[in-house]
Backbone as XML, in Angstrom:
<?xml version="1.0"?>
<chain id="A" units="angstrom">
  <residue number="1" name="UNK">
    <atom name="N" x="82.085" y="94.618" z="97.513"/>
    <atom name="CA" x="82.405" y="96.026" z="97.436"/>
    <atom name="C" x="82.955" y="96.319" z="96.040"/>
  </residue>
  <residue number="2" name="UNK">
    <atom name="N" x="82.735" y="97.515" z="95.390"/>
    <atom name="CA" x="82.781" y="97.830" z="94.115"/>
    <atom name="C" x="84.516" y="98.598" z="94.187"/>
  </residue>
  <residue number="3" name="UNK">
    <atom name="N" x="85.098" y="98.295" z="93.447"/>
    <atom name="CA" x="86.246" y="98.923" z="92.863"/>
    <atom name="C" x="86.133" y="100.201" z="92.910"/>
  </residue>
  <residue number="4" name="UNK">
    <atom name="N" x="85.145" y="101.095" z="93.363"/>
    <atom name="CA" x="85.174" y="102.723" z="93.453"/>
    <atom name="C" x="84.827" y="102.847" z="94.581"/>
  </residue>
  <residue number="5" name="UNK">
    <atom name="N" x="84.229" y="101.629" z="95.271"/>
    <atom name="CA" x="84.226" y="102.300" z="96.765"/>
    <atom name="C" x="85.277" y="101.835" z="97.529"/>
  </residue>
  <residue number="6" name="UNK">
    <atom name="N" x="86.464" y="100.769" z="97.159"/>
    <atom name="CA" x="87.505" y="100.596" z="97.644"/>
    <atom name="C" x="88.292" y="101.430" z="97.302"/>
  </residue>
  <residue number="7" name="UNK">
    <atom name="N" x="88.786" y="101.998" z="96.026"/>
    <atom name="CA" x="89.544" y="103.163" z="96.156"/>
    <atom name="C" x="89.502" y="104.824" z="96.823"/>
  </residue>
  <residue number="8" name="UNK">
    <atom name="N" x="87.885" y="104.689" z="96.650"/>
    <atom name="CA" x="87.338" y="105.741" z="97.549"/>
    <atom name="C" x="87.816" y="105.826" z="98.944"/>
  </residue>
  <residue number="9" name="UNK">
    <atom name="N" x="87.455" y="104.934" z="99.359"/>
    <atom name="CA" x="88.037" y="104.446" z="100.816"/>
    <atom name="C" x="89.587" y="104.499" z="100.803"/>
  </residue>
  <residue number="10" name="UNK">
    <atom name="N" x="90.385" y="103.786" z="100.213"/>
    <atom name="CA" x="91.882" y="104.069" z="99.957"/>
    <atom name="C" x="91.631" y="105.772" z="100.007"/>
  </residue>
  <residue number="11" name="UNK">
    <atom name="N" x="91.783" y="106.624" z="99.403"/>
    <atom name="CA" x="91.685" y="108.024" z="99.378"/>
    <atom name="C" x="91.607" y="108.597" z="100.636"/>
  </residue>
  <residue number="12" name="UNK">
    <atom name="N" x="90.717" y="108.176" z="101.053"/>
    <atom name="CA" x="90.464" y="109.025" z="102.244"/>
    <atom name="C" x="91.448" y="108.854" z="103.431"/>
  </residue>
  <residue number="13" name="UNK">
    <atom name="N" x="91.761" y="107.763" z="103.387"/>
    <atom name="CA" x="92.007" y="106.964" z="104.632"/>
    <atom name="C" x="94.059" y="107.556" z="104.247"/>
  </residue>
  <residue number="14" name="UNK">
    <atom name="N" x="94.178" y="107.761" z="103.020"/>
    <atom name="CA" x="95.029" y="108.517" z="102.852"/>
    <atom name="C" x="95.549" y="109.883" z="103.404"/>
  </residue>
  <residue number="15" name="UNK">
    <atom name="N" x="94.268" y="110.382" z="102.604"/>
    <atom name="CA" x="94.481" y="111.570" z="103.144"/>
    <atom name="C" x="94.579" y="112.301" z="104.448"/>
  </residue>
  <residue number="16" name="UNK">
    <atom name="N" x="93.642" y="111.182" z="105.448"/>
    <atom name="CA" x="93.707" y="111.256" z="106.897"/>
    <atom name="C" x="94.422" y="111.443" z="107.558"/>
  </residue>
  <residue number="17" name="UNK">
    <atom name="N" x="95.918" y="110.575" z="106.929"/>
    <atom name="CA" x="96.821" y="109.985" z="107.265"/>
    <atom name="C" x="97.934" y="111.028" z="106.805"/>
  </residue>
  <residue number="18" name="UNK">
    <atom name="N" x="97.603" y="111.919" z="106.145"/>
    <atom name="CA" x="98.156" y="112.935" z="105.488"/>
    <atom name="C" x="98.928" y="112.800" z="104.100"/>
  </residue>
  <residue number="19" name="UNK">
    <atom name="N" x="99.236" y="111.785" z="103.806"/>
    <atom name="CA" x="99.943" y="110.917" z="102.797"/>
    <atom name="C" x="100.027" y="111.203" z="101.228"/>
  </residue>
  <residue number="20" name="UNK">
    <atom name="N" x="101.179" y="111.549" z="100.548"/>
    <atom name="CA" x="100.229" y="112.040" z="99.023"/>
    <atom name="C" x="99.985" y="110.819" z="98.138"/>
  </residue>
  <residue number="21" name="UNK">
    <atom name="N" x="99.866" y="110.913" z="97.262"/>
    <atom name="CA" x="99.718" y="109.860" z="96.376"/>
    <atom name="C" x="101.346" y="109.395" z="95.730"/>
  </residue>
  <residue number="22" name="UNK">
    <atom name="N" x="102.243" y="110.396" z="95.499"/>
    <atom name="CA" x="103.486" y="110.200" z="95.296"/>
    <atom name="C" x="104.410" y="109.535" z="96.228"/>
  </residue>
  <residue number="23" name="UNK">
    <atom name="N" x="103.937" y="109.533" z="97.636"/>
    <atom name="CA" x="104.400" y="108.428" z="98.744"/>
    <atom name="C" x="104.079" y="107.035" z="98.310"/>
  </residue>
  <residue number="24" name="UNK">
    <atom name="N" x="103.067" y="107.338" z="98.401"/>
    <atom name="CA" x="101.898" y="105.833" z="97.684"/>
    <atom name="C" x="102.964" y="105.172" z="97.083"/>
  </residue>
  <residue number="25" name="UNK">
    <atom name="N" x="102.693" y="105.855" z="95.593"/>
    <atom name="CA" x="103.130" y="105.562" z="94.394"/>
    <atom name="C" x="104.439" y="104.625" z="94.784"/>
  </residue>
  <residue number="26" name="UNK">
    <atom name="N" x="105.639" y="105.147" z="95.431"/>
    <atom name="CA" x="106.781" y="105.358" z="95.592"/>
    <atom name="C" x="107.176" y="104.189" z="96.674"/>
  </residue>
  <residue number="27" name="UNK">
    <atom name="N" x="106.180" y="103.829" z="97.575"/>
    <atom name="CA" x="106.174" y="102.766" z="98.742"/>
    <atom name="C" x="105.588" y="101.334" z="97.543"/>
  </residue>
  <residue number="28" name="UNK">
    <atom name="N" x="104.669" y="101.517" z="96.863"/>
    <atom name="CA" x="104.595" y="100.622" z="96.253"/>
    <atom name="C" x="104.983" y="99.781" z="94.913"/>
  </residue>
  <residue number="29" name="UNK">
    <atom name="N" x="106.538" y="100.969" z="94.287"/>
    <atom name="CA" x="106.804" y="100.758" z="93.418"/>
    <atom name="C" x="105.990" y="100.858" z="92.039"/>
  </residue>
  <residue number="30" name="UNK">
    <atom name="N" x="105.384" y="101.587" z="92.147"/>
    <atom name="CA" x="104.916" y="102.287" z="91.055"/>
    <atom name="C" x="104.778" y="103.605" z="90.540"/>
  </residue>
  <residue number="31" name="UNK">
    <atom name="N" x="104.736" y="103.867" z="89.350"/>
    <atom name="CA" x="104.786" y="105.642" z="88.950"/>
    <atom name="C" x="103.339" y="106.565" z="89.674"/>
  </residue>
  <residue number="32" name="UNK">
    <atom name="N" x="103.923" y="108.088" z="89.946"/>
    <atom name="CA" x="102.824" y="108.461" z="90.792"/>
    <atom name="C" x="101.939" y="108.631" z="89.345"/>
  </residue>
  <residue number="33" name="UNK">
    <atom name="N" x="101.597" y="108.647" z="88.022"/>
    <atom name="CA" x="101.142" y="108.573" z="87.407"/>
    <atom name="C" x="99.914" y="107.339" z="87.135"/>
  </residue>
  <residue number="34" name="UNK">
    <atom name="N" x="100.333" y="105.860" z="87.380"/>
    <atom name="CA" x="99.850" y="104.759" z="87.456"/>
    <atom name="C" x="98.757" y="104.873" z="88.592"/>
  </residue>
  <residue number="35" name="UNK">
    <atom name="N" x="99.668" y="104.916" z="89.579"/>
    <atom name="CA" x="99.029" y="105.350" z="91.399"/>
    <atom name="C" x="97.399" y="105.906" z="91.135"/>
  </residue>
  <residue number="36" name="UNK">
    <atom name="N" x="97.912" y="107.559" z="90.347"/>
    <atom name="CA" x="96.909" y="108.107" z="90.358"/>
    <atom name="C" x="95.478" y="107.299" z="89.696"/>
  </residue>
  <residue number="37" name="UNK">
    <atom name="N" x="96.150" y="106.582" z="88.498"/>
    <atom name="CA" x="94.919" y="106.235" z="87.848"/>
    <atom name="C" x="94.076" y="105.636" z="88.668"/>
  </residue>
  <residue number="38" name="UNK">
    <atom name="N" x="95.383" y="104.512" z="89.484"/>
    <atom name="CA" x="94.310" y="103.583" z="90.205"/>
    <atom name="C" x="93.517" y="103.855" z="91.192"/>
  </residue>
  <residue number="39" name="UNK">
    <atom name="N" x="93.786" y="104.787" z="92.250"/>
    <atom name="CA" x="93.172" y="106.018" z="93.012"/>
    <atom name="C" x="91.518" y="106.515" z="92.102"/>
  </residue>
  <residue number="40" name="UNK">
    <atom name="N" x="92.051" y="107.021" z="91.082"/>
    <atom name="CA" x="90.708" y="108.033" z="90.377"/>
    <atom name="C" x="89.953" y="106.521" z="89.628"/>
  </residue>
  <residue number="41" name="UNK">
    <atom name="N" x="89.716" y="104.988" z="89.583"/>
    <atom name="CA" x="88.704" y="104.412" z="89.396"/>
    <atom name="C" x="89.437" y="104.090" z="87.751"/>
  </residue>
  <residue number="42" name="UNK">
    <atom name="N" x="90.166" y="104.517" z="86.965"/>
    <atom name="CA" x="91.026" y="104.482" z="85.605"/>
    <atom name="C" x="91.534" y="103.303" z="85.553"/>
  </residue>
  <residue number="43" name="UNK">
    <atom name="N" x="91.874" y="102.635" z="86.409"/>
    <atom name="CA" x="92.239" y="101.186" z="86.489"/>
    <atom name="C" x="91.508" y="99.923" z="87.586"/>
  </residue>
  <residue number="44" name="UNK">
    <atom name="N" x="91.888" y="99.028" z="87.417"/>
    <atom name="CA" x="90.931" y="98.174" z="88.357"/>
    <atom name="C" x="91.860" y="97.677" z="89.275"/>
  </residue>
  <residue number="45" name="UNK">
    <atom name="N" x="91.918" y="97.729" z="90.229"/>
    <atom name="CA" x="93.020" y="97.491" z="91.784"/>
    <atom name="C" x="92.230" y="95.995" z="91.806"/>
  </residue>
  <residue number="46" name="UNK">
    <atom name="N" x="93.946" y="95.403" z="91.432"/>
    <atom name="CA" x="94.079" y="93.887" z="91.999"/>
    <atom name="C" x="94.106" y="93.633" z="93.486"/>
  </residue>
  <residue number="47" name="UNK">
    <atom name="N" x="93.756" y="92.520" z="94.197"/>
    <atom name="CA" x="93.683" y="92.546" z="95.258"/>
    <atom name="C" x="94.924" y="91.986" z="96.052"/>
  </residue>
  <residue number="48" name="UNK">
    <atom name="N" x="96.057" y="91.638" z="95.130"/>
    <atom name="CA" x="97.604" y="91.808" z="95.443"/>
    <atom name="C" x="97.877" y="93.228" z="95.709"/>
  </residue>
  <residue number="49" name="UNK">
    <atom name="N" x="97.554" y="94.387" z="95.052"/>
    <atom name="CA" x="97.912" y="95.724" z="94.729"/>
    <atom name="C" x="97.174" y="96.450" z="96.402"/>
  </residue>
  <residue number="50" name="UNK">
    <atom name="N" x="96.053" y="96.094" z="96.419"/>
    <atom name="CA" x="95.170" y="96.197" z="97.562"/>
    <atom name="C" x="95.776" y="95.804" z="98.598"/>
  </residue>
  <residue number="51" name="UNK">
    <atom name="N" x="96.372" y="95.003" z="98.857"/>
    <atom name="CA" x="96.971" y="93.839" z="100.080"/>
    <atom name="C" x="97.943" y="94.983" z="100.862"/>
  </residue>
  <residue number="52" name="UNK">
    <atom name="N" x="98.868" y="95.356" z="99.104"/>
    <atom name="CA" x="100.032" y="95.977" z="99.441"/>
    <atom name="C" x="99.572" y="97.785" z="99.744"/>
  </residue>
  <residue number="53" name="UNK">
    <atom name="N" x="98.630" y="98.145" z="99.371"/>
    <atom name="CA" x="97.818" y="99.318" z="99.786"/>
    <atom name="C" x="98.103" y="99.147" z="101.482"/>
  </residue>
  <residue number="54" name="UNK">
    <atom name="N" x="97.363" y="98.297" z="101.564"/>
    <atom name="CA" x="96.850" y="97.639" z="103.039"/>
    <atom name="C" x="97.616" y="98.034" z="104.073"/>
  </residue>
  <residue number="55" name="UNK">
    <atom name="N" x="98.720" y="97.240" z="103.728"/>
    <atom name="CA" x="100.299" y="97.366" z="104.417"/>
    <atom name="C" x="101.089" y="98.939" z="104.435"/>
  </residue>
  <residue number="56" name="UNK">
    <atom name="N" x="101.136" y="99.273" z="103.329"/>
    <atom name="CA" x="101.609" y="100.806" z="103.478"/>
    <atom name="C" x="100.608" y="101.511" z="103.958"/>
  </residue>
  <residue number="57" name="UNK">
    <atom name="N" x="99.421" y="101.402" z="104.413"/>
    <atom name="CA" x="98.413" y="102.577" z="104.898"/>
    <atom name="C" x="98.554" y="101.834" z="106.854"/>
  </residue>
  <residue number="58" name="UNK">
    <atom name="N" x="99.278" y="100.866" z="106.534"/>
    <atom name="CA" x="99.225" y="100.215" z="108.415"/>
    <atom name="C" x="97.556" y="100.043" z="108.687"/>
  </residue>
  <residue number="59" name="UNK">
    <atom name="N" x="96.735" y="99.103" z="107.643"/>
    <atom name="CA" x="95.446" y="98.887" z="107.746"/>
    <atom name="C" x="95.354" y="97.695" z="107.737"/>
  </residue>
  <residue number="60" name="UNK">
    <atom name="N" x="94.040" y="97.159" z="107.432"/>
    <atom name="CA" x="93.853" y="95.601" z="106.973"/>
    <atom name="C" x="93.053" y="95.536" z="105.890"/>
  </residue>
  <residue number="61" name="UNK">
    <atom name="N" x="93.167" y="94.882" z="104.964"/>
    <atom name="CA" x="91.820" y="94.848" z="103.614"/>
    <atom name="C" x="90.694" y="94.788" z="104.213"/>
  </residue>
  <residue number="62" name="UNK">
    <atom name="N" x="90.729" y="94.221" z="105.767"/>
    <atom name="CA" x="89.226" y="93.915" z="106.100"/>
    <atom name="C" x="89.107" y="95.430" z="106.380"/>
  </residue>
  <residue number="63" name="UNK">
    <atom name="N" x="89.665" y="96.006" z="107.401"/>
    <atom name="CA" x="89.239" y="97.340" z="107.373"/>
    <atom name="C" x="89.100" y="98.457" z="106.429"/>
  </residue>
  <residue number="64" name="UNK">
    <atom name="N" x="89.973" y="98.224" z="105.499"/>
    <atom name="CA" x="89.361" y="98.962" z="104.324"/>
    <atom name="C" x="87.825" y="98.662" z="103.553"/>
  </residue>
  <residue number="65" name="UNK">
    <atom name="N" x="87.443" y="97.154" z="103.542"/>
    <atom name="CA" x="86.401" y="96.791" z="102.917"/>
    <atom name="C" x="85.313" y="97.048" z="103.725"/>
  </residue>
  <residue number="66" name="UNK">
    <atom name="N" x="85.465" y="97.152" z="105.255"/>
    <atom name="CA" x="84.227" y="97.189" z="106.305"/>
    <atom name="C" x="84.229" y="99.070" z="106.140"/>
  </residue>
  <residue number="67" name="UNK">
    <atom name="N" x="85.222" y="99.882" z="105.719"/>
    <atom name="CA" x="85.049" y="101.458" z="106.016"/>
    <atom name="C" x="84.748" y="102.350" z="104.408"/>
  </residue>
  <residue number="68" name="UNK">
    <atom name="N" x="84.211" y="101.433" z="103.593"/>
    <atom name="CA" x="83.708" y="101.748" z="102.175"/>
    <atom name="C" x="82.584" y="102.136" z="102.426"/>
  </residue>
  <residue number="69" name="UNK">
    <atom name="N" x="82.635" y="103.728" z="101.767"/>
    <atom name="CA" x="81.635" y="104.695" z="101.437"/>
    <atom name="C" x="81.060" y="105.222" z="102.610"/>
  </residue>
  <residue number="70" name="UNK">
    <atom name="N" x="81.910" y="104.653" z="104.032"/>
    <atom name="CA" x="80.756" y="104.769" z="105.308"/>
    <atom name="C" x="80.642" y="106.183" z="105.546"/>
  </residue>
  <residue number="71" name="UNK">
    <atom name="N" x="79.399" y="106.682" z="106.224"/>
    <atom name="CA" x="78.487" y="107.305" z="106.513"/>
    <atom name="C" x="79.455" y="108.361" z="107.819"/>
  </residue>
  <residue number="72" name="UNK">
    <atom name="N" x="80.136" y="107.229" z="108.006"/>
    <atom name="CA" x="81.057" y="108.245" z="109.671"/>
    <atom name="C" x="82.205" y="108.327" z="109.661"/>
  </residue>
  <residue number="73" name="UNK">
    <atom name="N" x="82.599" y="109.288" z="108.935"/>
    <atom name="CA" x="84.001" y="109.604" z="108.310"/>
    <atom name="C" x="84.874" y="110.232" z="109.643"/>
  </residue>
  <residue number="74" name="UNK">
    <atom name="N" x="83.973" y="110.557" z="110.513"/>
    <atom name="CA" x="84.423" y="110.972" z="111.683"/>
    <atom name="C" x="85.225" y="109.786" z="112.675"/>
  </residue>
  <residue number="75" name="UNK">
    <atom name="N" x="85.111" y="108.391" z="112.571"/>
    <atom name="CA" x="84.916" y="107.734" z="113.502"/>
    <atom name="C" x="86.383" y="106.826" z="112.266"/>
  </residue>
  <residue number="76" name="UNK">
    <atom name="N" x="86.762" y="106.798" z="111.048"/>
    <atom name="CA" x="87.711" y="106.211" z="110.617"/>
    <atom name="C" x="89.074" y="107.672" z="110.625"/>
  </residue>
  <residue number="77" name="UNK">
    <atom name="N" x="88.568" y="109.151" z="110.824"/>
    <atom name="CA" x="89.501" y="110.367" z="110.935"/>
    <atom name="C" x="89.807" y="109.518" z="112.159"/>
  </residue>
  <residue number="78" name="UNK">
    <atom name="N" x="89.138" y="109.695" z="113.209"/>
    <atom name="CA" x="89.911" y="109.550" z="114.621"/>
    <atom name="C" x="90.771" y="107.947" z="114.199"/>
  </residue>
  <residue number="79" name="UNK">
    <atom name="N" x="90.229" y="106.893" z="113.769"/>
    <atom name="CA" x="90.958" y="105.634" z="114.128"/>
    <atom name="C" x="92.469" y="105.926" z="113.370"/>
  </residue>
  <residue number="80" name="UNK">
    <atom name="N" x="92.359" y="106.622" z="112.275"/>
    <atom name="CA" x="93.388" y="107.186" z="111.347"/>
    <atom name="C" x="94.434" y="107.923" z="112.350"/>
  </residue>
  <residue number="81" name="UNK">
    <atom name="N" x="93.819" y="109.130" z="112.857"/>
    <atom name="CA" x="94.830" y="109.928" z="113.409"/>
    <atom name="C" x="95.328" y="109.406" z="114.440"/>
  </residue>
  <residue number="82" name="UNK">
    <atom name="N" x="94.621" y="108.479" z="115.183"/>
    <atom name="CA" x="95.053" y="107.749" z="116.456"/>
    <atom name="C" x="96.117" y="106.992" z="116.034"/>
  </residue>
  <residue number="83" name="UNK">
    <atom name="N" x="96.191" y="106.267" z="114.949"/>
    <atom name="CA" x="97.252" y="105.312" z="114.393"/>
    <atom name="C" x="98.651" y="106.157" z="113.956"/>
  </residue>
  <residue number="84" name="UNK">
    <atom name="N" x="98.711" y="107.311" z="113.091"/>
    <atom name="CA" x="98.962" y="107.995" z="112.936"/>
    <atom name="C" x="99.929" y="109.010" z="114.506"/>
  </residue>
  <residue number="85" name="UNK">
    <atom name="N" x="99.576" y="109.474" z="114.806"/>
    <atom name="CA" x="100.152" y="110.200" z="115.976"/>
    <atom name="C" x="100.648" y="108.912" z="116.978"/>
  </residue>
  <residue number="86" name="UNK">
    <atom name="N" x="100.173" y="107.603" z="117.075"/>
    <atom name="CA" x="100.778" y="106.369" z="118.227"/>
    <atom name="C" x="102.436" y="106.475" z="117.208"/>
  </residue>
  <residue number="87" name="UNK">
    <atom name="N" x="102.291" y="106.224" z="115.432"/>
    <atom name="CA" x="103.679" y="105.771" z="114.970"/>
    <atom name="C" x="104.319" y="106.744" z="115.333"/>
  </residue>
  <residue number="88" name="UNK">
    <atom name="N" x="104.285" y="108.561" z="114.798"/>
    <atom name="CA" x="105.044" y="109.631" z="114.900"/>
    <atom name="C" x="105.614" y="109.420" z="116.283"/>
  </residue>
  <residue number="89" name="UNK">
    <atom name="N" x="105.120" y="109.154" z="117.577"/>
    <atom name="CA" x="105.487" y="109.002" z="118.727"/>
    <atom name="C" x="106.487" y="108.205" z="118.959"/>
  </residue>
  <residue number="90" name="UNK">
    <atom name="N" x="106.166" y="106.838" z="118.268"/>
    <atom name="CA" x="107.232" y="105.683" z="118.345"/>
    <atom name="C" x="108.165" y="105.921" z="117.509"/>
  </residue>
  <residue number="91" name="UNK">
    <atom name="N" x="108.326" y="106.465" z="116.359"/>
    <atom name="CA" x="109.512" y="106.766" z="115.498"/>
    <atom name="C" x="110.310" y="108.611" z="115.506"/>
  </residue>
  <residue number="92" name="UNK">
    <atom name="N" x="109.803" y="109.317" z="116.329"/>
    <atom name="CA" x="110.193" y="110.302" z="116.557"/>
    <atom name="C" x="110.817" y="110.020" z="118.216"/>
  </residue>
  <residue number="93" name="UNK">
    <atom name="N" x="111.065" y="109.015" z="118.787"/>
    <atom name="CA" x="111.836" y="109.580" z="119.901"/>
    <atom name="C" x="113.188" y="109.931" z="120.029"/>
  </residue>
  <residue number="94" name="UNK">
    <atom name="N" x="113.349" y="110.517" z="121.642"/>
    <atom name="CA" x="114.262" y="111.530" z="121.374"/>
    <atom name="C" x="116.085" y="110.606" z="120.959"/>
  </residue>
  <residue number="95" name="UNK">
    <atom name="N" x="116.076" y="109.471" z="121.143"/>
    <atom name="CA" x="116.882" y="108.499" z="121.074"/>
    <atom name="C" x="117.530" y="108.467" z="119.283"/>
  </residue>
  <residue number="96" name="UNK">
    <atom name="N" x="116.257" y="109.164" z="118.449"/>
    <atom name="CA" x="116.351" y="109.297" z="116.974"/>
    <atom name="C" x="116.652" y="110.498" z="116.231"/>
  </residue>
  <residue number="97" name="UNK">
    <atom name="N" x="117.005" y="111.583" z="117.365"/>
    <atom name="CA" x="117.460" y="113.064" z="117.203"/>
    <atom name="C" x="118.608" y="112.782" z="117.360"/>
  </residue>
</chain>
């Protein structure tokens, strides 16, 4: 998989997730400036940097590498939002008000 279709994929799977890039940035210890580059294809994402992508998106590299460029953006929205709305559930209970 090419370095633009893994960040491509990072992107989306972001945005799904609702997430900005300044979260990103900020979970991974880096400037949202840097972030961005590596996002827009400007830099080349190590696969340490990737790992740690991985982990802050609550994914796996494999699933990022198997959901590059795919065709059914519909079918990684739902696995996204499903993941997504299970955490809000588990970290919003009422025990945390």
């Amino acid at each position: 998989m090419t370095n633009r279709e893994l960040v491509f994929t990072i992107k989306r799977i972001r945005e799904n997730k609702r997430l900005t890039q300044e979260y990103l940035a900020e979970a991974l210890g880096m400037t949202p400036s840097n972030y961005s580059k590596l996002e827009n294809g400007k830099v080349r994402l190590s696969y340490d940097v990737l790992k740690r992508i991985a982990l802050t998106l609550d994914v796996t590299v494999e699933y990022i590498e198997a959901h590059g460029l795919s065709k059914n953006s519909d079918a990684l929205h739902q696995t996204t939002h499903s993941r997504n709305t299970e955490y809000q559930h588990i970290t919003t209970s009422d025990d945390d008000i």
